[in-house]
Amino acid sequence: MNTSAVARLLNVSHSTIQRWVTQLNMEVERNQLGHYQFSDEDIALLRKIQDQLNEGIILQKVSISEKKIRKATIQKHSESNKEQDQLLERVIRLENGLKTKADDVVSYQLLQHRSEMEEMQKLVKKLEARIEALETPMGQPIDYFLAAEEAAATKKTKKRPFIKMIFGNRKNDNSSWSTADSD
């Protein structure tokens, strides 16, 4: 019989039946879902408990036959504690394994980054050597910005106006024309 049926039979609530079972450490069968399954012997014991409570005895002082007291409770608790300890130990091992793996991954990544940085530094040194070799073709360093400014200034001074190139300098040319006219 289930808890609700026993509660109706004894005219109490189902939570009262559950409280009696747990507080008095009664050994009651359970089904696959964990619900109590009361036998006729269990129901008779619950009636005795109810009678004692109706006489004014408090629940903690109610006496029941030793046969139905939960003897397996201590064993179940110790077994469940062992299982919990085993599970906890397993979780701790897994966590430690994860930490070790994470540390290994980070170490590997650091080594990879370090080797990449060393390769980059070698490449930078090669590039610096090439740039230095290009800057000093005759053994003298060249400032490319200064050289570009000088080249631009030279082009400005070398450029003559197109008309001056054709006709030459007028002042010099007038004197030669004037002598040609006077002849």
CSV table of C-alpha atoms in Angstrom, one decimal:
chain,number,residue,atom,x,y,z
A,1,MET,CA,0.0,0.0,0.0
A,2,ASN,CA,1.3,3.5,-0.7
A,3,THR,CA,1.6,6.4,1.6
A,4,SER,CA,-1.6,8.1,0.6
A,5,ALA,CA,-3.7,4.9,1.1
A,6,VAL,CA,-2.2,4.3,4.5
A,7,ALA,CA,-2.8,8.0,5.4
A,8,ARG,CA,-6.5,7.6,4.5
A,9,LEU,CA,-6.7,4.3,6.4
A,10,LEU,CA,-5.3,6.0,9.6
A,11,ASN,CA,-7.1,9.3,8.9
A,12,VAL,CA,-3.9,11.4,8.9
A,13,SER,CA,-2.1,13.3,6.2
A,14,HIS,CA,0.5,11.6,4.0
A,15,SER,CA,3.2,13.9,5.4
A,16,THR,CA,2.4,12.7,8.9
A,17,ILE,CA,3.1,9.1,7.8
A,18,GLN,CA,6.3,10.2,6.1
A,19,ARG,CA,7.4,12.1,9.3
A,20,TRP,CA,6.7,9.0,11.5
A,21,VAL,CA,8.7,6.8,9.2
A,22,THR,CA,11.7,9.1,9.1
A,23,GLN,CA,11.7,10.2,12.7
A,24,LEU,CA,11.3,6.7,14.1
A,25,ASN,CA,13.8,5.3,11.5
A,26,MET,CA,11.3,2.7,10.4
A,27,GLU,CA,12.5,0.2,7.7
A,28,VAL,CA,9.9,0.4,5.0
A,29,GLU,CA,10.2,-1.0,1.5
A,30,ARG,CA,10.4,1.5,-1.5
A,31,ASN,CA,9.3,1.0,-5.1
A,32,GLN,CA,11.5,1.9,-8.2
A,33,LEU,CA,10.5,5.6,-7.8
A,34,GLY,CA,11.5,5.7,-4.2
A,35,HIS,CA,8.0,5.8,-2.8
A,36,TYR,CA,7.1,3.9,0.4
A,37,GLN,CA,5.3,0.6,0.0
A,38,PHE,CA,3.7,-0.4,3.3
A,39,SER,CA,3.1,-4.0,4.2
A,40,ASP,CA,0.4,-5.2,6.6
A,41,GLU,CA,3.0,-5.4,9.3
A,42,ASP,CA,4.0,-1.8,8.6
A,43,ILE,CA,0.4,-0.7,8.8
A,44,ALA,CA,0.0,-2.5,12.2
A,45,LEU,CA,3.1,-0.8,13.5
A,46,LEU,CA,1.8,2.6,12.3
A,47,ARG,CA,-1.5,2.0,14.2
A,48,LYS,CA,0.5,1.3,17.4
A,49,ILE,CA,2.4,4.5,16.9
A,50,GLN,CA,-0.9,6.4,16.3
A,51,ASP,CA,-2.3,4.9,19.5
A,52,GLN,CA,0.7,5.9,21.5
A,53,LEU,CA,0.5,9.5,20.1
A,54,ASN,CA,-3.3,9.6,20.9
A,55,GLU,CA,-2.4,8.6,24.5
A,56,GLY,CA,-0.2,11.8,24.8
A,57,ILE,CA,3.2,10.3,24.3
A,58,ILE,CA,5.4,12.5,22.1
A,59,LEU,CA,6.8,11.2,18.9
A,60,GLN,CA,10.4,11.0,20.1
A,61,LYS,CA,9.4,8.8,23.1
A,62,VAL,CA,7.2,6.4,21.0
A,63,SER,CA,8.5,2.9,21.3
A,64,ILE,CA,8.2,0.5,18.4
A,65,SER,CA,9.4,-3.0,17.9
A,66,GLU,CA,13.1,-3.3,17.2
A,67,LYS,CA,12.4,-5.4,14.2
A,68,LYS,CA,11.1,-2.6,12.0
A,69,ILE,CA,13.7,0.0,13.0
A,70,ARG,CA,15.9,1.0,10.1
A,71,LYS,CA,19.0,-1.1,10.7
A,72,ALA,CA,20.0,-0.6,7.1
A,73,THR,CA,20.0,3.2,7.5
A,74,ILE,CA,23.5,3.3,8.9
A,75,GLN,CA,24.8,0.9,6.3
A,76,LYS,CA,23.0,2.8,3.5
A,77,HIS,CA,24.4,6.1,4.8
A,78,SER,CA,27.9,4.6,5.0
A,79,GLU,CA,27.5,3.1,1.5
A,80,SER,CA,26.2,6.4,0.1
A,81,ASN,CA,29.0,8.2,1.8
A,82,LYS,CA,31.5,5.8,0.2
A,83,GLU,CA,29.9,6.4,-3.1
A,84,GLN,CA,30.0,10.1,-2.6
A,85,ASP,CA,33.6,9.9,-1.5
A,86,GLN,CA,34.4,7.9,-4.6
A,87,LEU,CA,32.6,10.3,-6.8
A,88,LEU,CA,34.3,13.3,-5.2
A,89,GLU,CA,37.6,11.6,-5.6
A,90,ARG,CA,36.9,11.0,-9.2
A,91,VAL,CA,35.8,14.6,-9.8
A,92,ILE,CA,39.0,15.8,-8.1
A,93,ARG,CA,41.1,13.5,-10.3
A,94,LEU,CA,39.3,14.8,-13.4
A,95,GLU,CA,39.8,18.4,-12.3
A,96,ASN,CA,43.5,17.8,-11.7
A,97,GLY,CA,43.8,16.1,-15.1
A,98,LEU,CA,42.1,19.1,-16.7
A,99,LYS,CA,44.4,21.5,-14.9
A,100,THR,CA,47.4,19.5,-16.1
A,101,LYS,CA,46.1,19.4,-19.7
A,102,ALA,CA,45.5,23.2,-19.6
A,103,ASP,CA,49.0,23.8,-18.2
A,104,ASP,CA,50.4,21.6,-21.0
A,105,VAL,CA,48.5,23.4,-23.7
A,106,VAL,CA,49.6,26.8,-22.4
A,107,SER,CA,53.2,25.7,-22.1
A,108,TYR,CA,53.1,24.4,-25.7
A,109,GLN,CA,51.5,27.7,-26.9
A,110,LEU,CA,54.2,29.7,-25.1
A,111,LEU,CA,57.0,27.7,-26.7
A,112,GLN,CA,55.4,28.1,-30.1
A,113,HIS,CA,55.1,31.9,-29.6
A,114,ARG,CA,58.7,32.1,-28.4
A,115,SER,CA,60.0,30.3,-31.5
A,116,GLU,CA,57.8,32.5,-33.7
A,117,MET,CA,59.2,35.6,-32.0
A,118,GLU,CA,62.8,34.3,-32.5
A,119,GLU,CA,62.2,33.7,-36.2
A,120,MET,CA,60.7,37.2,-36.5
A,121,GLN,CA,63.8,38.7,-34.7
A,122,LYS,CA,66.1,36.9,-37.1
A,123,LEU,CA,64.1,38.2,-40.1
A,124,VAL,CA,64.2,41.8,-38.7
A,125,LYS,CA,68.0,41.5,-38.3
A,126,LYS,CA,68.3,40.4,-41.9
A,127,LEU,CA,66.1,43.2,-43.1
A,128,GLU,CA,68.2,45.7,-41.1
A,129,ALA,CA,71.4,44.4,-42.7
A,130,ARG,CA,69.9,44.7,-46.2
A,131,ILE,CA,68.7,48.2,-45.6
A,132,GLU,CA,72.1,49.2,-44.2
A,133,ALA,CA,73.8,47.7,-47.3
A,134,LEU,CA,71.4,49.6,-49.6
A,135,GLU,CA,72.0,52.9,-47.8
A,136,THR,CA,75.7,52.7,-48.2
A,137,PRO,CA,76.6,51.8,-51.8
A,138,MET,CA,79.9,53.7,-51.7
A,139,GLY,CA,80.7,53.4,-48.1
A,140,GLN,CA,78.8,56.6,-47.2
A,141,PRO,CA,75.5,56.6,-45.5
A,142,ILE,CA,72.8,58.4,-47.5
A,143,ASP,CA,69.9,60.2,-45.9
A,144,TYR,CA,67.1,59.4,-48.4
A,145,PHE,CA,64.9,62.3,-47.2
A,146,LEU,CA,67.7,64.8,-47.6
A,147,ALA,CA,68.7,63.3,-51.0
A,148,ALA,CA,65.1,63.7,-52.2
A,149,GLU,CA,64.9,67.3,-51.1
A,150,GLU,CA,68.2,68.1,-52.9
A,151,ALA,CA,67.0,66.4,-56.1
A,152,ALA,CA,63.8,68.5,-56.0
A,153,ALA,CA,65.8,71.7,-55.5
A,154,THR,CA,68.1,70.8,-58.3
A,155,LYS,CA,65.2,70.2,-60.7
A,156,LYS,CA,63.8,73.6,-59.8
A,157,THR,CA,67.1,75.4,-60.6
A,158,LYS,CA,67.8,73.4,-63.8
A,159,LYS,CA,64.4,74.1,-65.2
A,160,ARG,CA,64.3,77.2,-67.4
A,161,PRO,CA,61.2,78.7,-68.8
A,162,PHE,CA,60.4,77.3,-72.2
A,163,ILE,CA,60.6,80.7,-73.8
A,164,LYS,CA,64.0,81.5,-72.3
A,165,MET,CA,65.3,78.2,-73.7
A,166,ILE,CA,64.2,79.2,-77.2
A,167,PHE,CA,65.1,82.8,-77.2
A,168,GLY,CA,67.9,82.8,-74.6
A,169,ASN,CA,68.4,85.5,-72.1
A,170,ARG,CA,66.9,88.8,-73.4
A,171,LYS,CA,69.4,91.1,-71.8
A,172,ASN,CA,72.3,89.3,-73.4
A,173,ASP,CA,70.4,88.9,-76.6
A,174,ASN,CA,69.4,92.7,-76.9
A,175,SER,CA,73.0,93.7,-76.9
A,176,SER,CA,73.8,91.3,-79.6
A,177,TRP,CA,70.7,92.3,-81.6
A,178,SER,CA,71.5,95.9,-81.1
A,179,THR,CA,74.9,95.5,-82.6
A,180,ALA,CA,73.5,93.6,-85.5
A,181,ASP,CA,71.1,96.4,-86.2
A,182,SER,CA,73.8,99.0,-86.0
A,183,ASP,CA,75.9,97.3,-88.7
